[in-house]
Amino acid sequence: MKKFLSRSGPIVLSALIIIALYFLVIGLVASQKVLAPLVLALVLALLVYPIAQVLEKRGLHRIVSTSFVVGIVFVGFIGISAIISLQVRSFLEDAEVMKERLSPVAQKVELFVLAHTPLERSKLEAYKTTYGLNGEKLNEEEKPSEVKQEEAFSMLGKVMGTAADFLLMFVYLFFLIHFRHMFYTFILKLFPNDSKEKVKRVTHDSALVVRHYLNGRLILMVILVVLYSLGMWISGAEDFLLISFIAAFLSLIPFIGNMAGYVLALFIGLLSGGEFYTLVGISATFLIVQFLDSYIFQPIILGNKVDVHPFFIILAVIIGNAIWGIIGMVLSIPIIAIITVVLRETPGADAFAYLLSNGEESKSKR
C-alpha cells in the first residue's frame, strides 16, 4: 500500500490540484458581486497610494490625503463614464441615419451572397421576414404592458446594482489606502520571523509590478490618443479626438478593446458620411498604431517589469473573461503578474515561476 501511494503520489496531488482549481473557479464566479469591486479597489489602491504617502509627508492628515486621492480617482471615473455615455447616446439618436446609410451596403452584401453562395433568395427573404435585418426575432404581437413594466423594473434594478457596486468600490479604496499599514502588518504577522523579509519583498514587488503596469498603460493611452487623432485627422474623420480618446481607453481591455475601438471608429466614419478613402485611412491608422504599440511602445515603456510569458497573458485574459467578464479581462494581467512574483519567492514553486515568466532562469530566481 505504501509503495502504491509513493508511486501514485504525483498523480493524486495533480488530481487534487485540478479539483481545487475547479471549485476555486466556481467560487469566484459565484462571488463576483462581492469580490470584483474589492479586487478592483485593491489594484487601484496599489496604483495611487504613493500619492497619499507624498501628501502625508507634506503635512496633510491621513484622512484628508486619502479623501483627496479617492476623490481624484472618482472624478476620473465619472468623467470617462460621462464621455462614453454621451457617445452612446449620440449613437442611439443617429440610429435611423446610420440605418439609411448602411442600407446600400447591406444590399450589396445581399447581392454578393446570392451570387457567390448556394443560398436562395426565397430562404433569405424568409429569414428577413422572421428575424428582421438585425437578426432579432420579430414579435407577432406587442408584449403586454405588465411584461414591459417588469423589463423596466429589471433594467432599473441592474442599473442600481451597478451604481451600488461602483460606490462600494470607492468605499473599499478609501479603507485600503487609509488603513494600509494595518493590512500590511496583518500580512507580516501571518508568517514567522525568518520569513518576514521575504514577505516584505513579495509585497513590495507585487505593488511595484502593478503600479508599473498601470502607469505604463496610462502613458500608452496618451500616446495612442495622439497617434489616433493625428491619423484620423489626416483621413478626414469627424470627431476624431473623441474617437481617439474612447479607443485609447478601450485598449485597457486586452486584445478585444483594440478591435472594439477600431469598429467604433469605422461606425462613426460611416455615420458621418465618410468616403471610401476616409474609411481606408481609419483602417490604416489603427493598423499602423497597433503595430507600433505592440512592437515598439509596449516593450520600451512596460519593459520587462511585467515578466509574464505572452501565452499565459492570453490565457489569463480568456480565463478572466470567463470568470468576471470585462472586469476580469482588465484585472487579469496585474493578477497574473502578482501570482508570478509570489511564485518566485515560494519554496518549491520555481518551476511554475519559470513557466509563467518569459523563460529566463535568472528572472525566476531573482
PDB file of N, CA and C in Angstrom, residues 79-151:
ATOM      1  N   GLY A  79     -15.801  61.236 -15.207  1.00  0.00           N
ATOM      2  CA  GLY A  79     -15.549  61.924 -16.476  1.00  0.00           C
ATOM      3  C   GLY A  79     -15.498  60.966 -17.646  1.00  0.00           C
ATOM      4  N   ILE A  80     -14.780  59.853 -17.476  1.00  0.00           N
ATOM      5  CA  ILE A  80     -14.692  58.868 -18.561  1.00  0.00           C
ATOM      6  C   ILE A  80     -16.057  58.256 -18.842  1.00  0.00           C
ATOM      7  N   SER A  81     -16.811  57.936 -17.791  1.00  0.00           N
ATOM      8  CA  SER A  81     -18.149  57.360 -17.980  1.00  0.00           C
ATOM      9  C   SER A  81     -19.071  58.341 -18.688  1.00  0.00           C
ATOM     10  N   ALA A  82     -18.972  59.637 -18.349  1.00  0.00           N
ATOM     11  CA  ALA A  82     -19.821  60.634 -18.992  1.00  0.00           C
ATOM     12  C   ALA A  82     -19.511  60.746 -20.482  1.00  0.00           C
ATOM     13  N   ILE A  83     -18.234  60.737 -20.831  1.00  0.00           N
ATOM     14  CA  ILE A  83     -17.862  60.840 -22.243  1.00  0.00           C
ATOM     15  C   ILE A  83     -18.381  59.647 -23.036  1.00  0.00           C
ATOM     16  N   ILE A  84     -18.206  58.436 -22.472  1.00  0.00           N
ATOM     17  CA  ILE A  84     -18.661  57.236 -23.173  1.00  0.00           C
ATOM     18  C   ILE A  84     -20.186  57.213 -23.276  1.00  0.00           C
ATOM     19  N   SER A  85     -20.890  57.604 -22.199  1.00  0.00           N
ATOM     20  CA  SER A  85     -22.356  57.586 -22.235  1.00  0.00           C
ATOM     21  C   SER A  85     -22.901  58.605 -23.229  1.00  0.00           C
ATOM     22  N   LEU A  86     -22.254  59.762 -23.334  1.00  0.00           N
ATOM     23  CA  LEU A  86     -22.681  60.751 -24.324  1.00  0.00           C
ATOM     24  C   LEU A  86     -22.500  60.229 -25.746  1.00  0.00           C
ATOM     25  N   GLN A  87     -21.399  59.487 -25.970  1.00  0.00           N
ATOM     26  CA  GLN A  87     -21.178  58.929 -27.293  1.00  0.00           C
ATOM     27  C   GLN A  87     -22.212  57.851 -27.614  1.00  0.00           C
ATOM     28  N   VAL A  88     -22.543  57.026 -26.618  1.00  0.00           N
ATOM     29  CA  VAL A  88     -23.575  56.007 -26.822  1.00  0.00           C
ATOM     30  C   VAL A  88     -24.925  56.666 -27.105  1.00  0.00           C
ATOM     31  N   ARG A  89     -25.234  57.724 -26.379  1.00  0.00           N
ATOM     32  CA  ARG A  89     -26.487  58.445 -26.625  1.00  0.00           C
ATOM     33  C   ARG A  89     -26.522  59.022 -28.027  1.00  0.00           C
ATOM     34  N   SER A  90     -25.388  59.536 -28.484  1.00  0.00           N
ATOM     35  CA  SER A  90     -25.311  60.052 -29.856  1.00  0.00           C
ATOM     36  C   SER A  90     -25.570  58.951 -30.873  1.00  0.00           C
ATOM     37  N   PHE A  91     -25.029  57.745 -30.597  1.00  0.00           N
ATOM     38  CA  PHE A  91     -25.285  56.604 -31.486  1.00  0.00           C
ATOM     39  C   PHE A  91     -26.771  56.295 -31.561  1.00  0.00           C
ATOM     40  N   LEU A  92     -27.434  56.269 -30.398  1.00  0.00           N
ATOM     41  CA  LEU A  92     -28.854  55.929 -30.368  1.00  0.00           C
ATOM     42  C   LEU A  92     -29.690  56.967 -31.089  1.00  0.00           C
ATOM     43  N   GLU A  93     -29.326  58.247 -30.952  1.00  0.00           N
ATOM     44  CA  GLU A  93     -30.078  59.298 -31.627  1.00  0.00           C
ATOM     45  C   GLU A  93     -29.910  59.240 -33.142  1.00  0.00           C
ATOM     46  N   ASP A  94     -28.744  58.790 -33.589  1.00  0.00           N
ATOM     47  CA  ASP A  94     -28.465  58.737 -35.030  1.00  0.00           C
ATOM     48  C   ASP A  94     -28.648  57.343 -35.610  1.00  0.00           C
ATOM     49  N   ALA A  95     -29.390  56.486 -34.896  1.00  0.00           N
ATOM     50  CA  ALA A  95     -29.545  55.108 -35.355  1.00  0.00           C
ATOM     51  C   ALA A  95     -30.252  55.033 -36.704  1.00  0.00           C
ATOM     52  N   GLU A  96     -31.283  55.854 -36.887  1.00  0.00           N
ATOM     53  CA  GLU A  96     -32.024  55.825 -38.151  1.00  0.00           C
ATOM     54  C   GLU A  96     -31.154  56.310 -39.307  1.00  0.00           C
ATOM     55  N   VAL A  97     -30.353  57.345 -39.045  1.00  0.00           N
ATOM     56  CA  VAL A  97     -29.458  57.849 -40.092  1.00  0.00           C
ATOM     57  C   VAL A  97     -28.447  56.785 -40.489  1.00  0.00           C
ATOM     58  N   MET A  98     -27.889  56.102 -39.474  1.00  0.00           N
ATOM     59  CA  MET A  98     -26.923  55.045 -39.762  1.00  0.00           C
ATOM     60  C   MET A  98     -27.578  53.905 -40.536  1.00  0.00           C
ATOM     61  N   LYS A  99     -28.847  53.585 -40.185  1.00  0.00           N
ATOM     62  CA  LYS A  99     -29.547  52.513 -40.879  1.00  0.00           C
ATOM     63  C   LYS A  99     -29.731  52.844 -42.349  1.00  0.00           C
ATOM     64  N   GLU A 100     -30.054  54.120 -42.644  1.00  0.00           N
ATOM     65  CA  GLU A 100     -30.225  54.523 -44.038  1.00  0.00           C
ATOM     66  C   GLU A 100     -28.910  54.456 -44.808  1.00  0.00           C
ATOM     67  N   ARG A 101     -27.826  54.839 -44.162  1.00  0.00           N
ATOM     68  CA  ARG A 101     -26.541  54.844 -44.851  1.00  0.00           C
ATOM     69  C   ARG A 101     -25.968  53.439 -45.006  1.00  0.00           C
ATOM     70  N   LEU A 102     -26.326  52.562 -44.086  1.00  0.00           N
ATOM     71  CA  LEU A 102     -25.844  51.183 -44.197  1.00  0.00           C
ATOM     72  C   LEU A 102     -26.725  50.333 -45.107  1.00  0.00           C
ATOM     73  N   SER A 103     -27.906  50.841 -45.452  1.00  0.00           N
ATOM     74  CA  SER A 103     -28.814  50.057 -46.295  1.00  0.00           C
ATOM     75  C   SER A 103     -28.198  49.709 -47.648  1.00  0.00           C
ATOM     76  N   PRO A 104     -27.551  50.666 -48.366  1.00  0.00           N
ATOM     77  CA  PRO A 104     -26.907  50.279 -49.638  1.00  0.00           C
ATOM     78  C   PRO A 104     -25.817  49.228 -49.454  1.00  0.00           C
ATOM     79  N   VAL A 105     -25.074  49.327 -48.350  1.00  0.00           N
ATOM     80  CA  VAL A 105     -24.041  48.326 -48.087  1.00  0.00           C
ATOM     81  C   VAL A 105     -24.670  46.959 -47.864  1.00  0.00           C
ATOM     82  N   ALA A 106     -25.787  46.924 -47.120  1.00  0.00           N
ATOM     83  CA  ALA A 106     -26.472  45.653 -46.879  1.00  0.00           C
ATOM     84  C   ALA A 106     -26.989  45.048 -48.174  1.00  0.00           C
ATOM     85  N   GLN A 107     -27.479  45.895 -49.068  1.00  0.00           N
ATOM     86  CA  GLN A 107     -27.974  45.393 -50.355  1.00  0.00           C
ATOM     87  C   GLN A 107     -26.840  44.797 -51.182  1.00  0.00           C
ATOM     88  N   LYS A 108     -25.678  45.443 -51.170  1.00  0.00           N
ATOM     89  CA  LYS A 108     -24.536  44.898 -51.905  1.00  0.00           C
ATOM     90  C   LYS A 108     -24.097  43.557 -51.326  1.00  0.00           C
ATOM     91  N   VAL A 109     -24.104  43.463 -49.988  1.00  0.00           N
ATOM     92  CA  VAL A 109     -23.746  42.194 -49.343  1.00  0.00           C
ATOM     93  C   VAL A 109     -24.745  41.110 -49.712  1.00  0.00           C
ATOM     94  N   GLU A 110     -26.034  41.478 -49.755  1.00  0.00           N
ATOM     95  CA  GLU A 110     -27.068  40.514 -50.120  1.00  0.00           C
ATOM     96  C   GLU A 110     -26.869  40.002 -51.545  1.00  0.00           C
ATOM     97  N   LEU A 111     -26.583  40.916 -52.474  1.00  0.00           N
ATOM     98  CA  LEU A 111     -26.342  40.512 -53.869  1.00  0.00           C
ATOM     99  C   LEU A 111     -25.111  39.621 -53.979  1.00  0.00           C
ATOM    100  N   PHE A 112     -24.073  39.955 -53.210  1.00  0.00           N
ATOM    101  CA  PHE A 112     -22.851  39.133 -53.245  1.00  0.00           C
ATOM    102  C   PHE A 112     -23.141  37.729 -52.719  1.00  0.00           C
ATOM    103  N   VAL A 113     -23.916  37.650 -51.615  1.00  0.00           N
ATOM    104  CA  VAL A 113     -24.237  36.337 -51.037  1.00  0.00           C
ATOM    105  C   VAL A 113     -25.047  35.505 -52.009  1.00  0.00           C
ATOM    106  N   LEU A 114     -26.033  36.131 -52.679  1.00  0.00           N
ATOM    107  CA  LEU A 114     -26.864  35.398 -53.635  1.00  0.00           C
ATOM    108  C   LEU A 114     -26.068  34.945 -54.853  1.00  0.00           C
ATOM    109  N   ALA A 115     -25.058  35.745 -55.232  1.00  0.00           N
ATOM    110  CA  ALA A 115     -24.298  35.422 -56.437  1.00  0.00           C
ATOM    111  C   ALA A 115     -23.195  34.406 -56.186  1.00  0.00           C
ATOM    112  N   HIS A 116     -22.658  34.350 -54.971  1.00  0.00           N
ATOM    113  CA  HIS A 116     -21.475  33.522 -54.721  1.00  0.00           C
ATOM    114  C   HIS A 116     -21.705  32.400 -53.715  1.00  0.00           C
ATOM    115  N   THR A 117     -22.941  32.213 -53.241  1.00  0.00           N
ATOM    116  CA  THR A 117     -23.234  31.120 -52.313  1.00  0.00           C
ATOM    117  C   THR A 117     -24.468  30.368 -52.787  1.00  0.00           C
ATOM    118  N   PRO A 118     -24.679  29.169 -52.288  1.00  0.00           N
ATOM    119  CA  PRO A 118     -25.860  28.392 -52.685  1.00  0.00           C
ATOM    120  C   PRO A 118     -27.166  28.911 -52.090  1.00  0.00           C
ATOM    121  N   LEU A 119     -27.131  29.953 -51.281  1.00  0.00           N
ATOM    122  CA  LEU A 119     -28.324  30.455 -50.618  1.00  0.00           C
ATOM    123  C   LEU A 119     -29.324  30.981 -51.641  1.00  0.00           C
ATOM    124  N   GLU A 120     -30.579  30.602 -51.502  1.00  0.00           N
ATOM    125  CA  GLU A 120     -31.629  31.034 -52.417  1.00  0.00           C
ATOM    126  C   GLU A 120     -32.302  32.295 -51.885  1.00  0.00           C
ATOM    127  N   ARG A 121     -32.819  33.120 -52.816  1.00  0.00           N
ATOM    128  CA  ARG A 121     -33.450  34.365 -52.416  1.00  0.00           C
ATOM    129  C   ARG A 121     -34.674  34.110 -51.533  1.00  0.00           C
ATOM    130  N   SER A 122     -35.426  33.053 -51.822  1.00  0.00           N
ATOM    131  CA  SER A 122     -36.628  32.780 -51.029  1.00  0.00           C
ATOM    132  C   SER A 122     -36.276  32.516 -49.570  1.00  0.00           C
ATOM    133  N   LYS A 123     -35.173  31.776 -49.338  1.00  0.00           N
ATOM    134  CA  LYS A 123     -34.748  31.497 -47.966  1.00  0.00           C
ATOM    135  C   LYS A 123     -34.261  32.772 -47.271  1.00  0.00           C
ATOM    136  N   LEU A 124     -33.565  33.622 -48.038  1.00  0.00           N
ATOM    137  CA  LEU A 124     -33.077  34.871 -47.466  1.00  0.00           C
ATOM    138  C   LEU A 124     -34.245  35.789 -47.088  1.00  0.00           C
ATOM    139  N   GLU A 125     -35.248  35.866 -47.963  1.00  0.00           N
ATOM    140  CA  GLU A 125     -36.410  36.694 -47.669  1.00  0.00           C
ATOM    141  C   GLU A 125     -37.179  36.147 -46.470  1.00  0.00           C
ATOM    142  N   ALA A 126     -37.277  34.809 -46.372  1.00  0.00           N
ATOM    143  CA  ALA A 126     -37.963  34.205 -45.233  1.00  0.00           C
ATOM    144  C   ALA A 126     -37.238  34.527 -43.932  1.00  0.00           C
ATOM    145  N   TYR A 127     -35.901  34.502 -43.981  1.00  0.00           N
ATOM    146  CA  TYR A 127     -35.122  34.840 -42.791  1.00  0.00           C
ATOM    147  C   TYR A 127     -35.344  36.302 -42.399  1.00  0.00           C
ATOM    148  N   LYS A 128     -35.321  37.197 -43.388  1.00  0.00           N
ATOM    149  CA  LYS A 128     -35.511  38.611 -43.094  1.00  0.00           C
ATOM    150  C   LYS A 128     -36.913  38.881 -42.555  1.00  0.00           C
ATOM    151  N   THR A 129     -37.916  38.143 -43.078  1.00  0.00           N
ATOM    152  CA  THR A 129     -39.283  38.325 -42.596  1.00  0.00           C
ATOM    153  C   THR A 129     -39.433  37.861 -41.160  1.00  0.00           C
ATOM    154  N   THR A 130     -38.731  36.761 -40.818  1.00  0.00           N
ATOM    155  CA  THR A 130     -38.851  36.188 -39.478  1.00  0.00           C
ATOM    156  C   THR A 130     -38.019  36.945 -38.458  1.00  0.00           C
ATOM    157  N   TYR A 131     -36.783  37.287 -38.831  1.00  0.00           N
ATOM    158  CA  TYR A 131     -35.843  37.844 -37.858  1.00  0.00           C
ATOM    159  C   TYR A 131     -35.542  39.324 -38.059  1.00  0.00           C
ATOM    160  N   GLY A 132     -35.876  39.882 -39.201  1.00  0.00           N
ATOM    161  CA  GLY A 132     -35.542  41.271 -39.453  1.00  0.00           C
ATOM    162  C   GLY A 132     -34.102  41.423 -39.897  1.00  0.00           C
ATOM    163  N   LEU A 133     -33.708  42.655 -40.192  1.00  0.00           N
ATOM    164  CA  LEU A 133     -32.362  42.915 -40.716  1.00  0.00           C
ATOM    165  C   LEU A 133     -31.297  42.808 -39.641  1.00  0.00           C
ATOM    166  N   ASN A 134     -31.678  43.012 -38.371  1.00  0.00           N
ATOM    167  CA  ASN A 134     -30.679  42.984 -37.304  1.00  0.00           C
ATOM    168  C   ASN A 134     -30.530  41.620 -36.651  1.00  0.00           C
ATOM    169  N   GLY A 135     -31.238  40.606 -37.155  1.00  0.00           N
ATOM    170  CA  GLY A 135     -31.075  39.265 -36.624  1.00  0.00           C
ATOM    171  C   GLY A 135     -31.915  38.952 -35.413  1.00  0.00           C
ATOM    172  N   GLU A 136     -32.721  39.910 -34.926  1.00  0.00           N
ATOM    173  CA  GLU A 136     -33.557  39.659 -33.769  1.00  0.00           C
ATOM    174  C   GLU A 136     -34.932  39.189 -34.228  1.00  0.00           C
ATOM    175  N   LYS A 137     -35.444  38.165 -33.580  1.00  0.00           N
ATOM    176  CA  LYS A 137     -36.722  37.597 -33.973  1.00  0.00           C
ATOM    177  C   LYS A 137     -37.840  38.599 -33.742  1.00  0.00           C
ATOM    178  N   LEU A 138     -38.686  38.787 -34.770  1.00  0.00           N
ATOM    179  CA  LEU A 138     -39.759  39.749 -34.699  1.00  0.00           C
ATOM    180  C   LEU A 138     -40.939  39.168 -33.921  1.00  0.00           C
ATOM    181  N   ASN A 139     -41.554  40.000 -33.084  1.00  0.00           N
ATOM    182  CA  ASN A 139     -42.720  39.550 -32.327  1.00  0.00           C
ATOM    183  C   ASN A 139     -43.966  39.645 -33.183  1.00  0.00           C
ATOM    184  N   GLU A 140     -44.846  38.666 -33.058  1.00  0.00           N
ATOM    185  CA  GLU A 140     -46.074  38.690 -33.820  1.00  0.00           C
ATOM    186  C   GLU A 140     -47.070  39.671 -33.234  1.00  0.00           C
ATOM    187  N   GLU A 141     -46.983  39.968 -31.957  1.00  0.00           N
ATOM    188  CA  GLU A 141     -47.879  40.923 -31.320  1.00  0.00           C
ATOM    189  C   GLU A 141     -47.106  41.652 -30.237  1.00  0.00           C
ATOM    190  N   GLU A 142     -47.627  42.810 -29.864  1.00  0.00           N
ATOM    191  CA  GLU A 142     -46.959  43.614 -28.851  1.00  0.00           C
ATOM    192  C   GLU A 142     -47.017  42.905 -27.497  1.00  0.00           C
ATOM    193  N   LYS A 143     -45.980  43.090 -26.725  1.00  0.00           N
ATOM    194  CA  LYS A 143     -45.959  42.499 -25.398  1.00  0.00           C
ATOM    195  C   LYS A 143     -46.959  43.220 -24.497  1.00  0.00           C
ATOM    196  N   PRO A 144     -47.544  42.519 -23.557  1.00  0.00           N
ATOM    197  CA  PRO A 144     -48.443  43.172 -22.600  1.00  0.00           C
ATOM    198  C   PRO A 144     -47.697  44.224 -21.789  1.00  0.00           C
ATOM    199  N   SER A 145     -48.441  45.201 -21.323  1.00  0.00           N
ATOM    200  CA  SER A 145     -47.822  46.286 -20.565  1.00  0.00           C
ATOM    201  C   SER A 145     -47.177  45.772 -19.284  1.00  0.00           C
ATOM    202  N   GLU A 146     -47.761  44.687 -18.681  1.00  0.00           N
ATOM    203  CA  GLU A 146     -47.176  44.150 -17.464  1.00  0.00           C
ATOM    204  C   GLU A 146     -45.767  43.624 -17.704  1.00  0.00           C
ATOM    205  N   VAL A 147     -45.578  42.963 -18.876  1.00  0.00           N
ATOM    206  CA  VAL A 147     -44.257  42.438 -19.201  1.00  0.00           C
ATOM    207  C   VAL A 147     -43.269  43.578 -19.402  1.00  0.00           C
ATOM    208  N   LYS A 148     -43.712  44.632 -20.084  1.00  0.00           N
ATOM    209  CA  LYS A 148     -42.825  45.781 -20.301  1.00  0.00           C
ATOM    210  C   LYS A 148     -42.443  46.432 -18.974  1.00  0.00           C
ATOM    211  N   GLN A 149     -43.408  46.498 -18.041  1.00  0.00           N
ATOM    212  CA  GLN A 149     -43.097  47.070 -16.743  1.00  0.00           C
ATOM    213  C   GLN A 149     -42.080  46.212 -15.989  1.00  0.00           C
ATOM    214  N   GLU A 150     -42.221  44.892 -16.104  1.00  0.00           N
ATOM    215  CA  GLU A 150     -41.265  44.005 -15.465  1.00  0.00           C
ATOM    216  C   GLU A 150     -39.865  44.197 -16.042  1.00  0.00           C
ATOM    217  N   GLU A 151     -39.790  44.349 -17.386  1.00  0.00           N
ATOM    218  CA  GLU A 151     -38.493  44.584 -18.011  1.00  0.00           C
ATOM    219  C   GLU A 151     -37.898  45.912 -17.557  1.00  0.00           C
TER     220      GLU A 151
END
